[in-house]
Amino acid sequence: MKFHVEVRIKLKKGMLNPEASTIQRALALLGYSVEDTDTIDIITFTVDEDSLEAVEREVEDMCQRLLCNPVIHDYEVSISEMEG
């Protein structure tokens, strides 16, 4: 079965986010007043596996080993079975 995977990665609360700070300052220069600016990386891919549980295990391993740094990142994983 094929599964569509989406991993959303963002910095943990309290971590310095220079990209978000730059965006917030630039928006202010354009006359927009925004607060609590944050950035999120989204990684999507397809996995061919026998079960949802196998995909969950694989994706968790991917996140821990490569996709994010668990010390500074929080992440959410969404998995859906593809039809066809």
GROMACS .gro file of C-alpha atoms in nm:
model
   84
    1MET     CA    1   0.000   0.000   0.000
    2LYS     CA    2   0.111   0.353  -0.066
    3PHE     CA    3   0.090   0.619   0.202
    4HIS     CA    4   0.120   0.996   0.174
    5VAL     CA    5   0.330   1.140   0.457
    6GLU     CA    6   0.354   1.501   0.570
    7VAL     CA    7   0.602   1.605   0.838
    8ARG     CA    8   0.564   1.957   0.983
    9ILE     CA    9   0.876   2.076   1.166
   10LYS     CA   10   0.911   2.389   1.377
   11LEU     CA   11   1.145   2.520   1.640
   12LYS     CA   12   1.051   2.449   2.001
   13LYS     CA   13   0.913   2.734   2.212
   14GLY     CA   14   1.193   2.953   2.338
   15MET     CA   15   1.431   2.874   2.051
   16LEU     CA   16   1.562   3.173   1.859
   17ASN     CA   17   1.408   3.190   1.511
   18PRO     CA   18   1.600   3.450   1.306
   19GLU     CA   19   1.396   3.380   0.992
   20ALA     CA   20   1.068   3.458   1.170
   21SER     CA   21   1.219   3.769   1.330
   22THR     CA   22   1.334   3.895   0.990
   23ILE     CA   23   0.989   3.835   0.840
   24GLN     CA   24   0.819   4.018   1.127
   25ARG     CA   25   1.054   4.319   1.095
   26ALA     CA   26   1.009   4.330   0.717
   27LEU     CA   27   0.631   4.323   0.752
   28ALA     CA   28   0.654   4.608   1.002
   29LEU     CA   29   0.854   4.811   0.749
   30LEU     CA   30   0.571   4.752   0.501
   31GLY     CA   31   0.320   4.882   0.754
   32TYR     CA   32   0.183   4.550   0.882
   33SER     CA   33   0.172   4.493   1.255
   34VAL     CA   34   0.202   4.122   1.330
   35GLU     CA   35   0.301   3.929   1.641
   36ASP     CA   36   0.419   3.579   1.727
   37THR     CA   37   0.566   3.517   1.383
   38ASP     CA   38   0.685   3.160   1.334
   39THR     CA   39   0.809   2.947   1.046
   40ILE     CA   40   0.734   2.582   0.972
   41ASP     CA   41   0.911   2.344   0.735
   42ILE     CA   42   0.685   2.092   0.563
   43ILE     CA   43   0.828   1.778   0.408
   44THR     CA   44   0.601   1.549   0.203
   45PHE     CA   45   0.670   1.212   0.048
   46THR     CA   46   0.514   0.879  -0.044
   47VAL     CA   47   0.601   0.550   0.123
   48ASP     CA   48   0.517   0.201  -0.002
   49GLU     CA   49   0.466  -0.023   0.303
   50ASP     CA   50   0.247  -0.312   0.420
   51SER     CA   51   0.072  -0.130   0.706
   52LEU     CA   52   0.011   0.206   0.866
   53GLU     CA   53   0.200   0.090   1.176
   54ALA     CA   54   0.510   0.014   0.966
   55VAL     CA   55   0.495   0.360   0.807
   56GLU     CA   56   0.456   0.523   1.150
   57ARG     CA   57   0.768   0.342   1.277
   58GLU     CA   58   0.968   0.432   0.966
   59VAL     CA   59   0.870   0.798   0.968
   60GLU     CA   60   0.945   0.831   1.341
   61ASP     CA   61   1.291   0.687   1.273
   62MET     CA   62   1.339   0.926   0.978
   63CYS     CA   63   1.249   1.223   1.198
   64GLN     CA   64   1.482   1.119   1.479
   65ARG     CA   65   1.775   1.038   1.250
   66LEU     CA   66   1.760   1.298   0.973
   67LEU     CA   67   1.456   1.518   0.921
   68CYS     CA   68   1.478   1.714   1.245
   69ASN     CA   69   1.682   1.769   1.555
   70PRO     CA   70   1.467   1.652   1.849
   71VAL     CA   71   1.664   1.877   2.084
   72ILE     CA   72   1.546   2.199   1.914
   73HIS     CA   73   1.252   2.091   1.695
   74ASP     CA   74   0.896   1.978   1.752
   75TYR     CA   75   0.730   1.789   1.471
   76GLU     CA   76   0.392   1.655   1.369
   77VAL     CA   77   0.337   1.369   1.130
   78SER     CA   78   0.027   1.314   0.917
   79ILE     CA   79  -0.010   0.987   0.727
   80SER     CA   80  -0.291   0.896   0.489
   81GLU     CA   81  -0.343   0.592   0.273
   82MET     CA   82  -0.347   0.671  -0.098
   83GLU     CA   83  -0.624   0.529  -0.308
   84GLY     CA   84  -0.557   0.328  -0.616
   0.00000   0.00000   0.00000
